[in-house]
mmCIF file of C-alpha atoms in Angstrom:
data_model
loop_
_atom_site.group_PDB
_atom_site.id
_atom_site.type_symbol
_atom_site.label_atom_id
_atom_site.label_comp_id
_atom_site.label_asym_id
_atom_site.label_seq_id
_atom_site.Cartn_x
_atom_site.Cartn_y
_atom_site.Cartn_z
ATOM 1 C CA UNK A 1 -6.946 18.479 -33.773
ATOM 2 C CA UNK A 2 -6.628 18.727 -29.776
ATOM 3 C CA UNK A 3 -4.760 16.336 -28.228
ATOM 4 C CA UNK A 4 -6.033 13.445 -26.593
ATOM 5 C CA UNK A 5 -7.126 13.041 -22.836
ATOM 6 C CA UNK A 6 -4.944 10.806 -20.556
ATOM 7 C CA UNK A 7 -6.113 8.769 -17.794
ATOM 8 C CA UNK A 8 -3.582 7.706 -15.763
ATOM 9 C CA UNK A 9 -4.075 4.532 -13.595
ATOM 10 C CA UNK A 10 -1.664 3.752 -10.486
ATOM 11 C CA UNK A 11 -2.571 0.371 -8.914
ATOM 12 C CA UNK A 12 0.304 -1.082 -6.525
ATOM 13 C CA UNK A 13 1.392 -3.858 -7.022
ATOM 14 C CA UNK A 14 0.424 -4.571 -3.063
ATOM 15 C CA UNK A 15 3.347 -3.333 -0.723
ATOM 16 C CA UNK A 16 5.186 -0.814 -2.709
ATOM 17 C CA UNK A 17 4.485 2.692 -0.841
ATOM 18 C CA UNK A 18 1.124 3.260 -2.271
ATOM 19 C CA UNK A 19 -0.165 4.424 1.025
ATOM 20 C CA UNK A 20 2.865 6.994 1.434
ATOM 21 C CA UNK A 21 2.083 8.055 -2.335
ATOM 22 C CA UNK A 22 -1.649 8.747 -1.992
ATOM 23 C CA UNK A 23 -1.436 10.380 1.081
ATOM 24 C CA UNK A 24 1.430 12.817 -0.556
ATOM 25 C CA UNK A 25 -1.552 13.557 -3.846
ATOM 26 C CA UNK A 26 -4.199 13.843 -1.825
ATOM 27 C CA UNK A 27 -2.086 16.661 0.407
ATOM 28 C CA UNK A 28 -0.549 18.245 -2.685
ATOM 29 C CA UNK A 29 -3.242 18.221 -4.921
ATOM 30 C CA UNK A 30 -3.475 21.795 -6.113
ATOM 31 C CA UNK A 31 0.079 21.332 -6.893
ATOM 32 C CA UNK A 32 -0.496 18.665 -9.249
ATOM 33 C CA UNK A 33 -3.241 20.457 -10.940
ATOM 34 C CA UNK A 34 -1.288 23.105 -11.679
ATOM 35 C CA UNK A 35 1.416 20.949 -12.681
ATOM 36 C CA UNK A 36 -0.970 19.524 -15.255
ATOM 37 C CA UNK A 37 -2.320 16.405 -13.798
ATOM 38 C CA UNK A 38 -5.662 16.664 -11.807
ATOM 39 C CA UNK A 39 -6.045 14.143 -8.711
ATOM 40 C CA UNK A 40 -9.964 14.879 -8.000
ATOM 41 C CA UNK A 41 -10.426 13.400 -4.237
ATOM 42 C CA UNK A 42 -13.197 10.180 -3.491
ATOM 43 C CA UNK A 43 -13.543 10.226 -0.024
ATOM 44 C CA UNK A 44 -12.082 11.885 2.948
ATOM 45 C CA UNK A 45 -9.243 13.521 2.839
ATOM 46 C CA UNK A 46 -5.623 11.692 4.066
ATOM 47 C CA UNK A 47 -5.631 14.516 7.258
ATOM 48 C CA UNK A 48 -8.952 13.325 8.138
ATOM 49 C CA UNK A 49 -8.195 9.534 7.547
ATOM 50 C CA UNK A 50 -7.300 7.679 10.246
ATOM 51 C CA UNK A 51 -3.214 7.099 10.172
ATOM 52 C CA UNK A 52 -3.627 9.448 6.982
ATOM 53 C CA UNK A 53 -4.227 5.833 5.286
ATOM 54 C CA UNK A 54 -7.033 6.756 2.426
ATOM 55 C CA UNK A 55 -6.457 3.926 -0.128
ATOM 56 C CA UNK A 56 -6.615 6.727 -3.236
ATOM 57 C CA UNK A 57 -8.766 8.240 -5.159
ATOM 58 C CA UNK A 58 -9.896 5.039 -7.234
ATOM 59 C CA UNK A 59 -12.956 3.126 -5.489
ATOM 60 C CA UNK A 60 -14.962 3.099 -7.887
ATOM 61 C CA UNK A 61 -12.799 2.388 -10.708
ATOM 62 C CA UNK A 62 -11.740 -0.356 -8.541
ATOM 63 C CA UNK A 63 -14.772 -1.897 -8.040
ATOM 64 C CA UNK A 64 -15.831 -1.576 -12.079
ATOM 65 C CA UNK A 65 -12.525 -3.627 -12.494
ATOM 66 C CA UNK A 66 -12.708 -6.082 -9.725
ATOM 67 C CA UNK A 67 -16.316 -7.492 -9.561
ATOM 68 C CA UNK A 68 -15.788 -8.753 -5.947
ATOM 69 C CA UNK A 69 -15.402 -5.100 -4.618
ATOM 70 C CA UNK A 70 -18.295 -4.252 -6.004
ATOM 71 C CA UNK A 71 -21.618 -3.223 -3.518
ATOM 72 C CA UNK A 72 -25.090 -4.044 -3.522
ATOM 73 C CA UNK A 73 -26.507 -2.006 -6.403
ATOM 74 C CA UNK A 74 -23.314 -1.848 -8.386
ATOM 75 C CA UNK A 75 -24.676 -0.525 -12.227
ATOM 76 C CA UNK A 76 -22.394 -0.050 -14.750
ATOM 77 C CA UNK A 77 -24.692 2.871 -16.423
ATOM 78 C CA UNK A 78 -24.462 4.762 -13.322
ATOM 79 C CA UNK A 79 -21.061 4.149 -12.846
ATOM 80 C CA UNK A 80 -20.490 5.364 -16.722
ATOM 81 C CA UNK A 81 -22.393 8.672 -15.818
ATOM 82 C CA UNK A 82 -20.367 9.212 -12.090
ATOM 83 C CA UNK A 83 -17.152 8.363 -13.305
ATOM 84 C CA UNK A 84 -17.137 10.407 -16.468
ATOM 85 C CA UNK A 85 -18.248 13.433 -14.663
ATOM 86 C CA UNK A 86 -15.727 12.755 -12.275
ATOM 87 C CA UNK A 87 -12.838 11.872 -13.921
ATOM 88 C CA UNK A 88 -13.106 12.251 -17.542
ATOM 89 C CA UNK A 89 -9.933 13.732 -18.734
ATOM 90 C CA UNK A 90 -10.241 17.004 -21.327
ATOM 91 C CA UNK A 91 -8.723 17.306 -24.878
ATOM 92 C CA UNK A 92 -5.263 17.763 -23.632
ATOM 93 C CA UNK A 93 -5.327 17.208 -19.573
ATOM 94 C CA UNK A 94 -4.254 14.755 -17.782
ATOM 95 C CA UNK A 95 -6.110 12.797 -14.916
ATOM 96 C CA UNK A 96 -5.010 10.780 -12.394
ATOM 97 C CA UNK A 97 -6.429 7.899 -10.158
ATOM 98 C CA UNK A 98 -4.859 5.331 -7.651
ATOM 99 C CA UNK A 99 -5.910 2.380 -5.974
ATOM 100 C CA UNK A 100 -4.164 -0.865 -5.049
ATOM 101 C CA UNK A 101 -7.265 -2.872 -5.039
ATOM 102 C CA UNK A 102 -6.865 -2.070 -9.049
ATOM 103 C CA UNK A 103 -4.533 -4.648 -9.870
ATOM 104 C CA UNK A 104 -6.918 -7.069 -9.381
ATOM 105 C CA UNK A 105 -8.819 -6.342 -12.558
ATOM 106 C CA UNK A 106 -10.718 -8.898 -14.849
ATOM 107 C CA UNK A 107 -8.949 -8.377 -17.873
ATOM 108 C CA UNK A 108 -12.598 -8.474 -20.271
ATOM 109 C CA UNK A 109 -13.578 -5.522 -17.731
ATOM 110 C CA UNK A 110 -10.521 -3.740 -18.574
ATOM 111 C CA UNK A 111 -10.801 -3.800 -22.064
ATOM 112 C CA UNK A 112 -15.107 -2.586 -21.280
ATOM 113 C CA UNK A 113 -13.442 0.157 -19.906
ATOM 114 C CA UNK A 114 -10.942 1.431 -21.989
ATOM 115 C CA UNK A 115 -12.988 0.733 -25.123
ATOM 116 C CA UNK A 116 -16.797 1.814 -24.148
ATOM 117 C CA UNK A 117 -16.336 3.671 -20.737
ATOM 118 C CA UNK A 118 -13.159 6.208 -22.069
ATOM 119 C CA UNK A 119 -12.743 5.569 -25.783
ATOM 120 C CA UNK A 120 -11.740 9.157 -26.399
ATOM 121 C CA UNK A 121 -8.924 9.157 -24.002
ATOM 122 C CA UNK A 122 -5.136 7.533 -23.844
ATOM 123 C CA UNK A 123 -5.153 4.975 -20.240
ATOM 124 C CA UNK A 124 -1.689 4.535 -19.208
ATOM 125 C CA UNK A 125 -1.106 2.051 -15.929
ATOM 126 C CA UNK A 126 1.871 3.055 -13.266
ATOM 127 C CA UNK A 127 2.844 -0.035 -11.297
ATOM 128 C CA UNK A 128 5.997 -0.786 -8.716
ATOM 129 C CA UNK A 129 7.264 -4.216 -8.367
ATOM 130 C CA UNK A 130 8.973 -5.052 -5.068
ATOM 131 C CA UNK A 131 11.573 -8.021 -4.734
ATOM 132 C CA UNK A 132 9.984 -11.275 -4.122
ATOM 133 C CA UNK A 133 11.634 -11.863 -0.543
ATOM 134 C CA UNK A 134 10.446 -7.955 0.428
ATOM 135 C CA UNK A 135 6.994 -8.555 -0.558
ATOM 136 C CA UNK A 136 6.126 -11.890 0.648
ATOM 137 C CA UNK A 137 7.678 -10.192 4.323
ATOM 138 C CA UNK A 138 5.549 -7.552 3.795
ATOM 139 C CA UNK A 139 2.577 -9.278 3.100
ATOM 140 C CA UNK A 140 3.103 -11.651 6.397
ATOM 141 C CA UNK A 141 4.170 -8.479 8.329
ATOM 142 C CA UNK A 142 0.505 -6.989 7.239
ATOM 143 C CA UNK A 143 -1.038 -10.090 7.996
ATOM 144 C CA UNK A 144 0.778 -10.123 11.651
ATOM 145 C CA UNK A 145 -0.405 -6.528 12.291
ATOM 146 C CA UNK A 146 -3.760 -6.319 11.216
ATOM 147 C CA UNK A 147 -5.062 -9.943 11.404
ATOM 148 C CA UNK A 148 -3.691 -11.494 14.119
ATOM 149 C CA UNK A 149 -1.506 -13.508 12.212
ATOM 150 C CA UNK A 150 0.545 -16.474 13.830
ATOM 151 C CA UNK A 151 1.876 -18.332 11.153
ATOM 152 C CA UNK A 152 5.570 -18.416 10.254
ATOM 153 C CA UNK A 153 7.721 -16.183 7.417
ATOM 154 C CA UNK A 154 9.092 -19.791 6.804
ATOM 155 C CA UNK A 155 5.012 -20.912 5.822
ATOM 156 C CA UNK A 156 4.223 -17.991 4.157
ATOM 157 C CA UNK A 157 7.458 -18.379 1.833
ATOM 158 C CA UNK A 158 7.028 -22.170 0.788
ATOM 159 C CA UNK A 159 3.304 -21.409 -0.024
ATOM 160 C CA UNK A 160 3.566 -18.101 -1.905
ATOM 161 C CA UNK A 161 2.623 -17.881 -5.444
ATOM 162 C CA UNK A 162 3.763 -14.908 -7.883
ATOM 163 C CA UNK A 163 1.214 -13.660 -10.091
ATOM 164 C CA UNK A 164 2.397 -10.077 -10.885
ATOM 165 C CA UNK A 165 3.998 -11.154 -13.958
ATOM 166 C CA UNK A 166 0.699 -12.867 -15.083
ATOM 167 C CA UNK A 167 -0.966 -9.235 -14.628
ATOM 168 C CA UNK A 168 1.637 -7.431 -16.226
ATOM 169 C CA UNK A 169 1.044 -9.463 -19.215
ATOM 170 C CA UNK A 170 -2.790 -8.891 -19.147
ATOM 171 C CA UNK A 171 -1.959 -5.597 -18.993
ATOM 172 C CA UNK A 172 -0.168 -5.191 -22.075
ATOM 173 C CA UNK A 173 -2.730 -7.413 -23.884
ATOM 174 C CA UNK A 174 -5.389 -5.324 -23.083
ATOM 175 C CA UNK A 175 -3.235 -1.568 -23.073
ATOM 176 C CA UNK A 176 -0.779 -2.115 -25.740
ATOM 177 C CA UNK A 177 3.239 -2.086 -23.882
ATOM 178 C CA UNK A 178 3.594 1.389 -24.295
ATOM 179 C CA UNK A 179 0.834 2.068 -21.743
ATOM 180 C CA UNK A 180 2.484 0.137 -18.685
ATOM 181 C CA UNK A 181 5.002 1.588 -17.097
ATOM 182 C CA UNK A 182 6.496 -0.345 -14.434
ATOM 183 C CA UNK A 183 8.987 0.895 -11.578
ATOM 184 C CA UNK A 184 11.165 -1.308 -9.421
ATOM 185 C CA UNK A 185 10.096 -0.153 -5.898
ATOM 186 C CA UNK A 186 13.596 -1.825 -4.232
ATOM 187 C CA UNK A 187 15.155 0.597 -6.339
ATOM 188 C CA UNK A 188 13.564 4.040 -5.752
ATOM 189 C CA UNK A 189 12.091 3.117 -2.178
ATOM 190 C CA UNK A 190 13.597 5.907 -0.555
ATOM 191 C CA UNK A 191 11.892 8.469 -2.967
ATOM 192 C CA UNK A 192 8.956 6.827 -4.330
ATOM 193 C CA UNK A 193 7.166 9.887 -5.306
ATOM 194 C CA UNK A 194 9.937 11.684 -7.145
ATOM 195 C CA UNK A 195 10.411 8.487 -9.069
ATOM 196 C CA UNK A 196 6.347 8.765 -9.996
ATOM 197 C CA UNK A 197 6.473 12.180 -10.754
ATOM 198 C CA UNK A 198 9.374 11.401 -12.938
ATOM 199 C CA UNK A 199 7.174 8.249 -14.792
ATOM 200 C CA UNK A 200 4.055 10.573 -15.360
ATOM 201 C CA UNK A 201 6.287 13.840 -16.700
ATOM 202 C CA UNK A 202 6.614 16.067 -13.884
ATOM 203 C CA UNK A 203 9.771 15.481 -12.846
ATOM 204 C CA UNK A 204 11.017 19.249 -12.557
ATOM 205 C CA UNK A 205 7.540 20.485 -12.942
ATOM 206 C CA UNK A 206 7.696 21.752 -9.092
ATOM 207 C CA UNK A 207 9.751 24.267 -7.843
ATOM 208 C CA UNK A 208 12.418 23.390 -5.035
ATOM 209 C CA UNK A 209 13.062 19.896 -4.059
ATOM 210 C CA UNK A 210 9.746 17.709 -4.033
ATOM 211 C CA UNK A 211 9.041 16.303 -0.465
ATOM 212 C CA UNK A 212 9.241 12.987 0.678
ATOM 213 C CA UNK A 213 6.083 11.366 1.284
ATOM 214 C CA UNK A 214 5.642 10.569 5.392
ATOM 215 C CA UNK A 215 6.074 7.510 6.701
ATOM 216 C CA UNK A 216 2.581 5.805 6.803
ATOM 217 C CA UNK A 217 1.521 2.287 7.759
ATOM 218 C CA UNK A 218 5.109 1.306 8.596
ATOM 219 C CA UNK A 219 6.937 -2.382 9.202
ATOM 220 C CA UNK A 220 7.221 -3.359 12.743
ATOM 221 C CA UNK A 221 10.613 -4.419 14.056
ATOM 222 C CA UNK A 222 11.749 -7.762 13.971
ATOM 223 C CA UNK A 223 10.955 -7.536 18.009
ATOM 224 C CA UNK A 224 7.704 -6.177 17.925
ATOM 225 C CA UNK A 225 6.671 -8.618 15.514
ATOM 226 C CA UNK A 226 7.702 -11.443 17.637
ATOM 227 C CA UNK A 227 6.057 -10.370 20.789
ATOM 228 C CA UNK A 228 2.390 -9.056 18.455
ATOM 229 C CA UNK A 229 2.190 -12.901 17.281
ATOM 230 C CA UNK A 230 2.809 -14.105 21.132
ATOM 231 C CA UNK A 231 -0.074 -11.883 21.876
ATOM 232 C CA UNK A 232 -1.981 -12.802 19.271
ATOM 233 C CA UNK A 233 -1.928 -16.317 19.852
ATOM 234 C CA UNK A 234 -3.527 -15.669 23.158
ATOM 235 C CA UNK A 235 -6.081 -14.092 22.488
ATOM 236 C CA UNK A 236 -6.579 -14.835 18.756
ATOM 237 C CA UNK A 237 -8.489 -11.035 17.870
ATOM 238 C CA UNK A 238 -7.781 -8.902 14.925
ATOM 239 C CA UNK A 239 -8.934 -6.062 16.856
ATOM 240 C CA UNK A 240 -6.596 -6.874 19.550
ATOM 241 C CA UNK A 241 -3.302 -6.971 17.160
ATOM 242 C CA UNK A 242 -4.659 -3.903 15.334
ATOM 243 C CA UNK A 243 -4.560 -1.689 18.377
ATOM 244 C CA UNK A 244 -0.980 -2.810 19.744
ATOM 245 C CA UNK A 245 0.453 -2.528 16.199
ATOM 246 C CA UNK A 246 -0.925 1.061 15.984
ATOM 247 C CA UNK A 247 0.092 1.873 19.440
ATOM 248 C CA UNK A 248 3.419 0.692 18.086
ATOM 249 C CA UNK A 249 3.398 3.113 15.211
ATOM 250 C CA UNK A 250 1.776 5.903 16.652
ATOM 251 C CA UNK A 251 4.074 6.109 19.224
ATOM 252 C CA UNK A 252 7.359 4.779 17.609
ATOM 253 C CA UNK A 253 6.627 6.188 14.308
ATOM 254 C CA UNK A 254 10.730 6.364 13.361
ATOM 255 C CA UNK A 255 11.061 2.617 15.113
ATOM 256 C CA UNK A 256 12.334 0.515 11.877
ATOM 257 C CA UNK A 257 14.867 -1.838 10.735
ATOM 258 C CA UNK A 258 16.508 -2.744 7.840
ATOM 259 C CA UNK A 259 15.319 -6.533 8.120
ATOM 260 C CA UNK A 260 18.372 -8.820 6.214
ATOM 261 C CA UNK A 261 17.011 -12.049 4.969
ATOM 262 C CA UNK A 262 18.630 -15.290 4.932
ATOM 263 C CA UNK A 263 21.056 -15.793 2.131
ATOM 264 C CA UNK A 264 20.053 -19.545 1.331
ATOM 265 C CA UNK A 265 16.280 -18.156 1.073
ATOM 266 C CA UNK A 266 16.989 -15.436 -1.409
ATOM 267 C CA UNK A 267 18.953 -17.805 -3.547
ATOM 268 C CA UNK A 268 16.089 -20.317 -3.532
ATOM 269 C CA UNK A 269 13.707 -18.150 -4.232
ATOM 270 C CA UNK A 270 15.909 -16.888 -7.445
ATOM 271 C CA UNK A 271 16.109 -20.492 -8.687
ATOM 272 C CA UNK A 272 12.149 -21.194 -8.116
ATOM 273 C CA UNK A 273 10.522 -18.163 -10.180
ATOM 274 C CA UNK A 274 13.883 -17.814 -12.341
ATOM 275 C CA UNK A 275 11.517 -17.746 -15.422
ATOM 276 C CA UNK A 276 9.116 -14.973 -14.150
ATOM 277 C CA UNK A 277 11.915 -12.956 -12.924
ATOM 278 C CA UNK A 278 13.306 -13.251 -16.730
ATOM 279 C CA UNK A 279 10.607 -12.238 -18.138
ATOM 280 C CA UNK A 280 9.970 -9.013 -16.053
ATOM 281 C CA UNK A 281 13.048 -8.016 -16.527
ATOM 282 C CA UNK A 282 13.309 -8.583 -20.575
ATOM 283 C CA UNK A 283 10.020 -7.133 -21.195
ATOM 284 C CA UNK A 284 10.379 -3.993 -18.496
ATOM 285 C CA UNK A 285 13.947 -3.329 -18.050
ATOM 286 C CA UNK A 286 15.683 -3.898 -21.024
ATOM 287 C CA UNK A 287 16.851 -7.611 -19.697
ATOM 288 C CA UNK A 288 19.122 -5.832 -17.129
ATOM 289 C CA UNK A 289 18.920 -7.628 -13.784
ATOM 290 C CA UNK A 290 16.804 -5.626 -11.709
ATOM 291 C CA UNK A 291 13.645 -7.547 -10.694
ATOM 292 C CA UNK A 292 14.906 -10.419 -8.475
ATOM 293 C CA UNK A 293 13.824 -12.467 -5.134
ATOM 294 C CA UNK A 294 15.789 -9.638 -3.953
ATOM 295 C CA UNK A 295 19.932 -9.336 -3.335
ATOM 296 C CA UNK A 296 21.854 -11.298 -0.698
ATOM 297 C CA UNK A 297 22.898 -9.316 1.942
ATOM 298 C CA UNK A 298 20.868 -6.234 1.359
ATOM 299 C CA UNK A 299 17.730 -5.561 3.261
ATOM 300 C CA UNK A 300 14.778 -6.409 2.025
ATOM 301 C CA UNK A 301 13.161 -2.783 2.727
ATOM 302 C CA UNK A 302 14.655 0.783 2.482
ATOM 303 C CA UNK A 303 17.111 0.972 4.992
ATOM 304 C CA UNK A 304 17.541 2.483 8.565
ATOM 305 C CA UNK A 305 20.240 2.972 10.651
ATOM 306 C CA UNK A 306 17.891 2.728 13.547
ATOM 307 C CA UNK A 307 18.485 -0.704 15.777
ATOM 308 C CA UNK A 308 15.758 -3.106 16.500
ATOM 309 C CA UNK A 309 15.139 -2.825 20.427
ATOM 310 C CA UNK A 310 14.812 -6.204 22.375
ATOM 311 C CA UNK A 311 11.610 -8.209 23.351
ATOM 312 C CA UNK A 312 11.595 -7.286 26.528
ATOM 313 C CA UNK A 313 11.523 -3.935 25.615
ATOM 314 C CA UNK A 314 8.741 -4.169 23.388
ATOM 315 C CA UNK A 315 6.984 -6.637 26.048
ATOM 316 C CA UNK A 316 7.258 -3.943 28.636
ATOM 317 C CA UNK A 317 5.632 -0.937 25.879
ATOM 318 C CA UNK A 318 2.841 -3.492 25.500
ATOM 319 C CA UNK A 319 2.097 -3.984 29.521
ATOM 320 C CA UNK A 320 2.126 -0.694 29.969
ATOM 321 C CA UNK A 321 -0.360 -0.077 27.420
ATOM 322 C CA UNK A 322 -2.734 -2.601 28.355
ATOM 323 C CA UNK A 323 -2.333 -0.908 32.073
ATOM 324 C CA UNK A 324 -3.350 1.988 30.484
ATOM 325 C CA UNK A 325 -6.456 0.697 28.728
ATOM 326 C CA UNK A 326 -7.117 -1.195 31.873
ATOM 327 C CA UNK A 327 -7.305 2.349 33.456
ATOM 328 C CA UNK A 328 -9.451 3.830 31.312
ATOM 329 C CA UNK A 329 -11.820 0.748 31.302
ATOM 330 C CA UNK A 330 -11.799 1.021 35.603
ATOM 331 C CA UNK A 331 -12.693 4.635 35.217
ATOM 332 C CA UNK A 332 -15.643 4.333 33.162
ATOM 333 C CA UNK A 333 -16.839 1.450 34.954
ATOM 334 C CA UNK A 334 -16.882 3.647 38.333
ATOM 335 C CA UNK A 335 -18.334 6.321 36.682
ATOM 336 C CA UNK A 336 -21.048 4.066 36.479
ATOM 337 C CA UNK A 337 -21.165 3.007 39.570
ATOM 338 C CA UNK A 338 -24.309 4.664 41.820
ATOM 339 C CA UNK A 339 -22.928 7.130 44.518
ATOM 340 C CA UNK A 340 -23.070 5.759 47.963
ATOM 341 C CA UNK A 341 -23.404 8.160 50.898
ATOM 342 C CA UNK A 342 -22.138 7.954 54.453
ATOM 343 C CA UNK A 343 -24.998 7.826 56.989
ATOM 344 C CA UNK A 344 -24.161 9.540 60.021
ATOM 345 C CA UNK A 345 -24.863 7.592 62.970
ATOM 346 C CA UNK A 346 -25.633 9.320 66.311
#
């Protein structure tokens, strides 16, 4: 009897390298297939994507998942038909699909999926957890850079609420523990796709040493997030903060620091979610203590040895690029402009 299909799922958790992991499949692709594990492509590819950001290869299983993705039109027969076509693993291969918007699944629609959309084939989920001090910053830092964001770290902490343990446990409700396989991103965040590849089998499968996945979607210093939140609370745009955060990273791509959180908040946060953190680390690591609100003294983020630069600096990078759109803006306006010719008077 051939062996069964796998489908394997990777779906965050939110802030964990995903974007620098997808755009590394999408680019080696053919590598992977001949590795063993197809990565079929939905959507453009990451050199065509726009700050090579392209989210993975999983809308639409996203959307099946998360009913609040889903589009006008959504039906679950066609979806069936599309996705099966698509993705349906062969006796014996092994598919893969990733999407962060994944972990937000209904757990009922999970279970549809697995039992009436794939019932011939093995679904496994790949996840990386992230300290909780790293990904609350991260979350804020997103929130500063593509929303305009003026709120406090300080705000963002006392309100957060963990709910990745909740989803883990969903998870293996629904999948059975065997079929989660969980990765502490604090831990392998300087080589988060060799410590995939290892999860899914294919660690050795590719000759030489496997390269690292390209910066994408970075942090912003502790500077440039101090002067993008002045800014923003100016002029209050998203638009606004998302083009000086990507003039920021497109031209100060290798601009990051190791940020080093307070010691007080780490050990706070250790002593509110002491439970979840337990439980994580009992049912994923063998009760070893590697899950945590993250370690005092250590950065919350792979390290750098890069410095931050000052605010004036970063003030001065963002004058001159509003001088420059100012420019451009000038130069189309006189282009506009109707040509007025001397007279000559005699």
């Amino acid at each position: 009897m051939p062996e069964r299909g796998e489908l394997i799922v990777h779906a965050g958790f939110a802030k964990t390298g995903s974007s620098a992991l997808q755009f590394w499949l999408d680019q080696n692709a053919d590598a992977l297939a001949e590795a063993g594990v197809r990565y079929p492509r939905e959507g453009i590819s990451a050199a065509e994507a726009p700050g090579g950001i392209t989210s993975g290869n999983g809308k639409s299983l996203a959307q099946f998942l998360v009913r609040r993705l889903r589009e006008p039109g959504f039906e679950r027969r066609v979806f069936r038909k599309e996705f099966r076509e698509k993705f349906l693993p062969a006796p014996g291969e092994r598919v893969l699909v990733s999407r962060e918007q994944i972990r937000s699944f209904d757990p009922e629609l999970l279970r549809r999926f697995k039992d009436q959309i794939i019932p011939e084939v093995r679904l496994t989920f790949v996840l990386f957890i992230r300290d909780i001090y790293g990904s609350i910053r991260a979350r804020w830092m997103q929130a500063v850079k593509r929303a305009a964001w003026t709120e406090s770290l300080e705000k963002e902490i006392a309100s957060f609420q963990l709910n990745t343990p909740d989803r883990l446990k969903d998870l293996v409700a629904v999948l059975g523990p065997e079929n989660v396989r969980l990765l502490h991103y604090d831990s392998v965040a300087g080589d988060v796709v060799g410590a995939f590849l290892k999860t899914i089998g294919l660690e050795g499968a590719f000759s030489g040493k496997v390269a690292r996945a390209p910066l994408v979607n970075r942090s912003l210093t502790d500077a440039e997030a101090r002067v993008l939140m002045e800014c923003s609370a100016i002029h209050r745009r998203k638009d606004a903060s998302q083009r000086i955060s990507d003039h920021f990273m497109e031209h100060y791509p290798d601009r990051a620091v190791a940020h080093i959180p307070d010691p007080a908040v780490i050990t706070a946060l250790n002593e509110r979610f002491a439970d979840e953190i337990r439980w994580v680390n009992d049912n994923f690591f063998e009760g070893r203590d590697v899950f945590s609100a993250g370690r005092v003294g250590a950065p919350s983020g792979p390290a750098r040895d890069a410095s931050d630069v000052s605010d004036d600096q970063v003030w001065r990078e963002v004058a001159l690029f509003l001088v420059e759109k100012l420019a451009v803006r000038l130069e189309r306006l006189d282009s506009k402009r109707p040509v007025r010719r001397k007279q000559n008077l005699v």
